[in-house]
Amino acid sequence: MTTLPDPRVRAALADGFGRVAQDLRVSVTDRCNLRCTYCMPAEGLPWMPKPEMLTDDELVRLVRVFVELGVTKVRLTGGEPLLRRSIVDVVRRIAALEPRPQIAMTTNGVGLARVAADLAEAGLDRVNVSLDTIDEQVFRDLTRRDRLADVEGGMTAAAAAGLTPVKVNAVAMRGINDEGVADVLGWCLDRGYGLRFIEQMPLDAQHGWERAQMVTAEELIARLSERFELRARPETARGSAPAELYDVVGYEDLEGQQATVGIIASVTRPFCGDCDRTRLTADGQVRNCLFSRTETDLRGPMRDGASDDDLAALITGEMRVKRRGHGIGDPDFEQPDRPMSAIGG
């Protein structure tokens, strides 16, 4: 059981609008073994040189400082986090922190079967697997890789290892996989996985995102309702979670509870007012928002001998300048220079 820090300490991560960050997203690498069309070009991207990446000691130290400032949840992301060879040990070291944060991971699932049991033993609490389609050909076209069977095997291994509830993140794209969204939901319901659809956001390396091509939350709900009876949960049940939850009437999850499907409408129904997240990139930059155009360097000061108090001051300073919202709908909105693979989900 996680023991929460004193509320006076947690207020250190407050921004100018009264939001308090308790959820830290940590990108452990910018590398990925898929080449999803909406994320990066077929040839990949110029990967971060290893000397620029945080070492294990540096990464764990920074996570500890965040935890001491009030973070209670840590999510390990990438790129693809399983490509960091030391990932099991990183999980074990974060799990040893006091107070112990909840630890989750977002992965594409390709290598999950190999390490699911080790991750669970090390202290990982649960996983989210990114899976946009269950159609083999569409999967190959989207990811430019023939690895759907590996992803399915990874999810099975995660459930067997107790990394539950296993959650699935899916992005619906017009003319690509939007016709199959109900199939993905049915597939997840049959296996007891929790599914969340995410509106496509302007975070691609090619900067080719167009709002008109995005499948909206309203469209997703309409398509799913053609096959399933959905019942919206009260808004008050959502809290700071990004997903609007809908009960799927007549279905239960693996624990015998009411099965749900979530819709994360980051673009059409932004939830910035309830945001409790902050982010740490693989090269040691803290970002107060996924769409931030600026970031604060922690790696440089740390390597120059900064104390924990010095690092904490840099982190809290970054949080204080967090904007009211991501501004996707604003006329002057600019997409971040870093693509999603270099920020972390």
Short mmCIF file of C-alpha atoms in Angstrom, two decimals:
data_model
loop_
_atom_site.label_atom_id
_atom_site.label_comp_id
_atom_site.label_asym_id
_atom_site.label_seq_id
_atom_site.Cartn_x
_atom_site.Cartn_y
_atom_site.Cartn_z
CA MET A 1 0.00 0.00 0.00
CA THR A 2 1.37 3.41 -1.01
CA THR A 3 1.81 5.87 1.85
CA LEU A 4 1.09 9.39 0.66
CA PRO A 5 3.51 12.17 1.59
CA ASP A 6 2.46 15.01 3.85
CA PRO A 7 0.02 17.27 1.88
CA ARG A 8 2.28 20.27 2.55
CA VAL A 9 5.04 18.46 0.67
CA ARG A 10 2.75 17.48 -2.19
CA ALA A 11 1.87 21.13 -2.74
CA ALA A 12 5.45 21.59 -3.99
CA LEU A 13 4.31 20.30 -7.38
CA ALA A 14 1.39 22.71 -7.65
CA ASP A 15 1.06 24.92 -10.71
CA GLY A 16 -0.42 28.40 -11.00
CA PHE A 17 -3.94 27.05 -11.48
CA GLY A 18 -4.11 24.90 -8.35
CA ARG A 19 -3.37 21.58 -10.04
CA VAL A 20 -0.94 19.30 -8.19
CA ALA A 21 1.20 16.82 -10.11
CA GLN A 22 1.17 13.31 -8.63
CA ASP A 23 1.58 11.25 -11.83
CA LEU A 24 5.06 11.10 -13.39
CA ARG A 25 5.56 9.77 -16.92
CA VAL A 26 9.16 8.63 -17.44
CA SER A 27 10.50 7.97 -20.92
CA VAL A 28 13.32 5.45 -20.49
CA THR A 29 14.32 5.43 -24.18
CA ASP A 30 13.32 7.11 -27.44
CA ARG A 31 13.92 3.93 -29.44
CA CYS A 32 11.13 1.73 -30.78
CA ASN A 33 10.94 -1.59 -32.60
CA LEU A 34 7.78 -0.65 -34.53
CA ARG A 35 7.38 2.08 -37.14
CA CYS A 36 3.79 3.17 -36.70
CA THR A 37 2.74 5.43 -39.55
CA TYR A 38 1.18 8.05 -37.28
CA CYS A 39 4.29 8.26 -35.10
CA MET A 40 7.42 8.10 -37.26
CA PRO A 41 8.68 7.52 -40.80
CA ALA A 42 9.48 4.05 -42.10
CA GLU A 43 13.23 4.57 -41.69
CA GLY A 44 12.81 5.55 -38.06
CA LEU A 45 14.28 8.65 -36.42
CA PRO A 46 17.74 9.79 -35.36
CA TRP A 47 17.97 8.05 -31.99
CA MET A 48 19.34 9.78 -28.93
CA PRO A 49 23.10 9.08 -28.45
CA LYS A 50 23.65 6.90 -25.40
CA PRO A 51 25.78 9.49 -23.53
CA GLU A 52 22.82 11.88 -23.66
CA MET A 53 20.48 9.39 -22.02
CA LEU A 54 20.09 9.17 -18.28
CA THR A 55 21.98 6.30 -16.68
CA ASP A 56 20.04 3.98 -14.38
CA ASP A 57 21.45 5.73 -11.32
CA GLU A 58 20.49 9.15 -12.69
CA LEU A 59 17.00 8.05 -13.69
CA VAL A 60 16.24 6.45 -10.33
CA ARG A 61 17.65 9.44 -8.48
CA LEU A 62 15.38 11.83 -10.34
CA VAL A 63 12.35 9.61 -9.79
CA ARG A 64 13.19 9.60 -6.08
CA VAL A 65 13.27 13.41 -6.04
CA PHE A 66 9.86 13.48 -7.75
CA VAL A 67 8.49 10.99 -5.22
CA GLU A 68 9.80 13.10 -2.35
CA LEU A 69 7.97 16.05 -3.94
CA GLY A 70 4.69 14.15 -3.89
CA VAL A 71 4.51 11.91 -6.94
CA THR A 72 2.53 8.75 -6.11
CA LYS A 73 2.32 7.16 -9.57
CA VAL A 74 5.17 6.43 -11.97
CA ARG A 75 4.54 5.25 -15.52
CA LEU A 76 7.51 3.98 -17.56
CA THR A 77 7.20 4.72 -21.27
CA GLY A 78 9.31 5.14 -24.38
CA GLY A 79 9.71 4.91 -27.29
CA GLU A 80 9.41 1.29 -26.33
CA PRO A 81 10.50 0.86 -22.68
CA LEU A 82 11.29 -2.84 -23.03
CA LEU A 83 14.19 -1.90 -25.31
CA ARG A 84 16.06 -0.59 -22.27
CA ARG A 85 18.02 -3.66 -21.29
CA SER A 86 18.06 -2.75 -17.61
CA ILE A 87 14.31 -2.12 -17.40
CA VAL A 88 13.62 -4.92 -14.89
CA ASP A 89 16.29 -3.56 -12.53
CA VAL A 90 14.98 -0.01 -12.99
CA VAL A 91 11.53 -1.22 -11.93
CA ARG A 92 12.99 -3.02 -8.92
CA ARG A 93 14.84 0.09 -7.79
CA ILE A 94 11.81 2.35 -8.16
CA ALA A 95 9.70 -0.15 -6.23
CA ALA A 96 12.22 0.10 -3.37
CA LEU A 97 11.64 3.84 -2.94
CA GLU A 98 9.94 5.15 0.19
CA PRO A 99 7.12 5.88 -0.04
CA ARG A 100 6.65 3.31 -2.77
CA PRO A 101 4.86 4.73 -5.81
CA GLN A 102 2.46 2.77 -7.96
CA ILE A 103 4.40 1.61 -11.03
CA ALA A 104 2.86 1.06 -14.45
CA MET A 105 4.26 0.71 -17.95
CA THR A 106 3.03 1.58 -21.43
CA THR A 107 4.48 -0.79 -24.03
CA ASN A 108 3.77 -1.97 -27.55
CA GLY A 109 3.84 -5.50 -26.14
CA VAL A 110 6.23 -6.95 -28.73
CA GLY A 111 8.78 -8.11 -26.15
CA LEU A 112 6.45 -8.42 -23.18
CA ALA A 113 6.09 -12.21 -23.10
CA ARG A 114 9.81 -12.56 -22.43
CA VAL A 115 9.91 -10.32 -19.35
CA ALA A 116 6.35 -10.09 -17.96
CA ALA A 117 7.02 -12.44 -15.05
CA ASP A 118 10.33 -10.73 -14.20
CA LEU A 119 8.69 -7.29 -14.29
CA ALA A 120 5.94 -8.44 -11.96
CA GLU A 121 8.47 -9.94 -9.55
CA ALA A 122 10.46 -6.69 -9.63
CA GLY A 123 7.44 -4.67 -8.59
CA LEU A 124 5.61 -3.52 -11.72
CA ASP A 125 1.92 -3.22 -10.88
CA ARG A 126 0.28 -3.22 -14.32
CA VAL A 127 0.72 -2.59 -18.03
CA ASN A 128 -0.98 -0.70 -20.82
CA VAL A 129 -0.42 -2.18 -24.26
CA SER A 130 -0.76 -0.03 -27.37
CA LEU A 131 -2.80 -1.96 -29.93
CA ASP A 132 -4.77 -0.16 -32.63
CA THR A 133 -6.16 -3.14 -34.52
CA ILE A 134 -6.62 -6.90 -34.29
CA ASP A 135 -6.57 -7.32 -38.07
CA GLU A 136 -3.21 -8.80 -39.12
CA GLN A 137 -2.97 -6.94 -42.42
CA VAL A 138 -4.01 -3.61 -40.92
CA PHE A 139 -1.48 -4.17 -38.11
CA ARG A 140 1.29 -4.76 -40.66
CA ASP A 141 0.29 -1.68 -42.62
CA LEU A 142 0.12 0.51 -39.52
CA THR A 143 3.28 -0.65 -37.75
CA ARG A 144 5.30 -1.74 -40.80
CA ARG A 145 6.05 -4.91 -38.85
CA ASP A 146 4.47 -8.41 -38.70
CA ARG A 147 4.36 -8.69 -34.91
CA LEU A 148 0.68 -8.94 -33.95
CA ALA A 149 1.10 -12.49 -32.61
CA ASP A 150 3.94 -11.30 -30.37
CA VAL A 151 1.76 -8.52 -28.96
CA GLU A 152 -1.06 -10.95 -28.24
CA GLY A 153 1.39 -13.31 -26.54
CA GLY A 154 2.76 -10.49 -24.45
CA MET A 155 -0.68 -9.53 -23.20
CA THR A 156 -1.45 -13.14 -22.29
CA ALA A 157 1.83 -13.34 -20.38
CA ALA A 158 1.12 -10.07 -18.58
CA ALA A 159 -2.27 -11.30 -17.38
CA ALA A 160 -0.74 -14.60 -16.24
CA ALA A 161 1.96 -12.72 -14.32
CA GLY A 162 -0.63 -10.67 -12.45
CA LEU A 163 0.04 -7.37 -14.22
CA THR A 164 -3.64 -6.60 -14.10
CA PRO A 165 -5.85 -5.07 -15.11
CA VAL A 166 -4.24 -5.36 -18.53
CA LYS A 167 -5.29 -2.25 -20.41
CA VAL A 168 -5.23 -1.61 -24.14
CA ASN A 169 -4.68 1.81 -25.72
CA ALA A 170 -6.00 2.24 -29.26
CA VAL A 171 -5.93 5.18 -31.65
CA ALA A 172 -8.63 5.23 -34.33
CA MET A 173 -7.61 6.73 -37.68
CA ARG A 174 -10.02 7.61 -40.44
CA GLY A 175 -9.86 5.30 -43.40
CA ILE A 176 -7.23 3.13 -41.76
CA ASN A 177 -8.65 1.26 -38.78
CA ASP A 178 -11.80 3.14 -37.78
CA GLU A 179 -14.08 0.53 -39.32
CA GLY A 180 -12.74 -2.07 -36.88
CA VAL A 181 -13.12 -0.27 -33.54
CA ALA A 182 -16.03 -2.46 -32.44
CA ASP A 183 -14.00 -5.56 -33.33
CA VAL A 184 -11.19 -4.37 -31.05
CA LEU A 185 -13.66 -3.81 -28.20
CA GLY A 186 -15.20 -7.25 -28.65
CA TRP A 187 -11.74 -8.84 -28.70
CA CYS A 188 -10.80 -7.09 -25.45
CA LEU A 189 -14.09 -7.96 -23.75
CA ASP A 190 -13.63 -11.64 -24.61
CA ARG A 191 -10.23 -11.60 -22.87
CA GLY A 192 -11.07 -9.37 -19.94
CA TYR A 193 -8.81 -6.53 -21.04
CA GLY A 194 -9.74 -2.91 -20.44
CA LEU A 195 -9.85 -0.86 -23.65
CA ARG A 196 -9.34 2.88 -24.00
CA PHE A 197 -9.63 4.70 -27.31
CA ILE A 198 -7.52 7.83 -27.68
CA GLU A 199 -8.20 10.65 -30.11
CA GLN A 200 -5.20 11.05 -32.42
CA MET A 201 -3.09 14.00 -31.29
CA PRO A 202 -0.57 16.21 -33.14
CA LEU A 203 2.55 14.43 -31.95
CA ASP A 204 3.81 12.72 -35.11
CA ALA A 205 7.41 13.25 -36.20
CA GLN A 206 6.25 14.16 -39.71
CA HIS A 207 3.95 16.96 -38.43
CA GLY A 208 1.25 15.67 -40.76
CA TRP A 209 -1.63 15.62 -38.27
CA GLU A 210 -4.88 17.16 -39.49
CA ARG A 211 -7.84 17.69 -37.20
CA ALA A 212 -10.29 16.95 -40.01
CA GLN A 213 -8.82 13.45 -40.36
CA MET A 214 -9.10 12.69 -36.64
CA VAL A 215 -11.83 10.29 -35.49
CA THR A 216 -13.60 12.13 -32.68
CA ALA A 217 -14.92 10.77 -29.43
CA GLU A 218 -18.49 11.27 -30.64
CA GLU A 219 -17.79 9.21 -33.74
CA LEU A 220 -16.16 6.46 -31.67
CA ILE A 221 -19.12 6.24 -29.31
CA ALA A 222 -21.52 6.10 -32.25
CA ARG A 223 -19.58 3.29 -33.95
CA LEU A 224 -19.26 1.24 -30.76
CA SER A 225 -22.95 1.73 -29.96
CA GLU A 226 -23.89 0.04 -33.21
CA ARG A 227 -22.83 -3.27 -31.65
CA PHE A 228 -22.70 -2.68 -27.88
CA GLU A 229 -24.96 -0.99 -25.36
CA LEU A 230 -22.90 1.71 -23.64
CA ARG A 231 -23.90 3.48 -20.45
CA ALA A 232 -21.96 6.61 -19.49
CA ARG A 233 -20.60 6.75 -15.96
CA PRO A 234 -21.01 9.94 -13.91
CA GLU A 235 -18.39 12.59 -14.61
CA THR A 236 -17.64 12.66 -10.88
CA ALA A 237 -16.34 9.08 -11.08
CA ARG A 238 -13.54 10.16 -13.40
CA GLY A 239 -11.42 12.33 -11.09
CA SER A 240 -8.08 13.20 -12.69
CA ALA A 241 -8.15 10.14 -14.97
CA PRO A 242 -8.12 11.10 -18.66
CA ALA A 243 -10.68 8.54 -19.83
CA GLU A 244 -14.43 9.01 -19.87
CA LEU A 245 -15.71 5.58 -18.88
CA TYR A 246 -18.73 3.78 -20.33
CA ASP A 247 -20.16 0.55 -18.93
CA VAL A 248 -20.51 -2.10 -21.63
CA VAL A 249 -23.86 -3.56 -20.61
CA GLY A 250 -23.87 -7.33 -20.23
CA TYR A 251 -20.11 -7.80 -19.91
CA GLU A 252 -17.77 -8.34 -16.96
CA ASP A 253 -13.99 -8.12 -16.61
CA LEU A 254 -11.66 -10.83 -15.30
CA GLU A 255 -12.45 -9.90 -11.68
CA GLY A 256 -16.20 -10.18 -12.27
CA GLN A 257 -16.67 -6.41 -12.22
CA GLN A 258 -18.63 -4.38 -14.74
CA ALA A 259 -16.67 -4.17 -17.99
CA THR A 260 -15.98 -0.69 -19.33
CA VAL A 261 -14.57 1.07 -22.35
CA GLY A 262 -12.80 4.40 -22.02
CA ILE A 263 -12.64 7.34 -24.40
CA ILE A 264 -9.74 9.78 -24.05
CA ALA A 265 -10.90 12.86 -25.95
CA SER A 266 -7.72 14.89 -25.60
CA VAL A 267 -8.60 17.12 -28.54
CA THR A 268 -12.37 17.57 -28.58
CA ARG A 269 -12.97 17.35 -24.81
CA PRO A 270 -9.70 18.43 -23.21
CA PHE A 271 -9.31 17.61 -19.51
CA CYS A 272 -6.45 20.00 -18.81
CA GLY A 273 -8.24 21.46 -15.78
CA ASP A 274 -7.87 18.14 -13.95
CA CYS A 275 -4.37 17.26 -15.17
CA ASP A 276 -2.08 15.85 -12.47
CA ARG A 277 0.81 14.77 -14.74
CA THR A 278 4.36 15.77 -15.39
CA ARG A 279 6.98 14.16 -17.61
CA LEU A 280 10.66 13.23 -17.56
CA THR A 281 12.35 12.50 -20.88
CA ALA A 282 15.06 9.91 -21.45
CA ASP A 283 17.68 12.68 -21.63
CA GLY A 284 16.64 14.22 -18.33
CA GLN A 285 14.32 17.06 -19.32
CA VAL A 286 11.23 17.74 -17.23
CA ARG A 287 8.12 18.79 -19.17
CA ASN A 288 5.02 20.11 -17.44
CA CYS A 289 2.73 19.20 -20.36
CA LEU A 290 2.73 16.72 -23.21
CA PHE A 291 2.41 19.65 -25.62
CA SER A 292 4.87 21.98 -23.93
CA ARG A 293 7.19 23.93 -26.22
CA THR A 294 9.72 24.34 -23.42
CA GLU A 295 11.36 22.06 -20.87
CA THR A 296 13.80 22.28 -17.97
CA ASP A 297 17.12 20.44 -18.02
CA LEU A 298 17.85 18.24 -15.00
CA ARG A 299 20.60 16.12 -16.52
CA GLY A 300 23.12 18.93 -16.97
CA PRO A 301 22.86 20.32 -13.43
CA MET A 302 22.84 16.81 -11.99
CA ARG A 303 26.05 15.89 -13.81
CA ASP A 304 27.55 19.20 -12.64
CA GLY A 305 26.97 18.26 -9.00
CA ALA A 306 23.52 19.67 -8.24
CA SER A 307 22.05 18.56 -4.90
CA ASP A 308 18.63 16.97 -4.54
CA ASP A 309 17.34 20.31 -3.26
CA ASP A 310 18.72 22.02 -6.38
CA LEU A 311 16.96 19.48 -8.61
CA ALA A 312 13.73 19.83 -6.64
CA ALA A 313 13.84 23.60 -7.15
CA LEU A 314 14.21 23.15 -10.91
CA ILE A 315 11.28 20.73 -10.99
CA THR A 316 8.96 22.94 -8.95
CA GLY A 317 9.94 25.93 -11.06
CA GLU A 318 8.93 24.08 -14.22
CA MET A 319 5.57 23.17 -12.72
CA ARG A 320 4.80 26.78 -11.78
CA VAL A 321 4.87 27.89 -15.42
CA LYS A 322 2.47 25.20 -16.65
CA ARG A 323 -0.14 26.68 -18.96
CA ARG A 324 -3.88 26.44 -18.35
CA GLY A 325 -4.30 24.05 -21.27
CA HIS A 326 -2.54 22.43 -24.22
CA GLY A 327 -4.05 24.90 -26.68
CA ILE A 328 -4.60 22.50 -29.59
CA GLY A 329 -7.61 24.52 -30.71
CA ASP A 330 -5.87 27.89 -30.43
CA PRO A 331 -4.95 29.79 -33.62
CA ASP A 332 -1.33 30.05 -32.49
CA PHE A 333 -0.96 26.38 -31.50
CA GLU A 334 2.39 24.88 -32.45
CA GLN A 335 3.15 21.18 -32.32
CA PRO A 336 6.04 20.25 -29.98
CA ASP A 337 9.40 19.80 -31.67
CA ARG A 338 9.84 16.43 -30.01
CA PRO A 339 7.66 13.62 -31.42
CA MET A 340 5.74 11.33 -29.10
CA SER A 341 8.49 8.70 -29.18
CA ALA A 342 10.91 11.19 -27.64
CA ILE A 343 8.49 12.58 -25.05
CA GLY A 344 6.85 9.49 -23.61
CA GLY A 345 3.15 8.69 -23.44
#
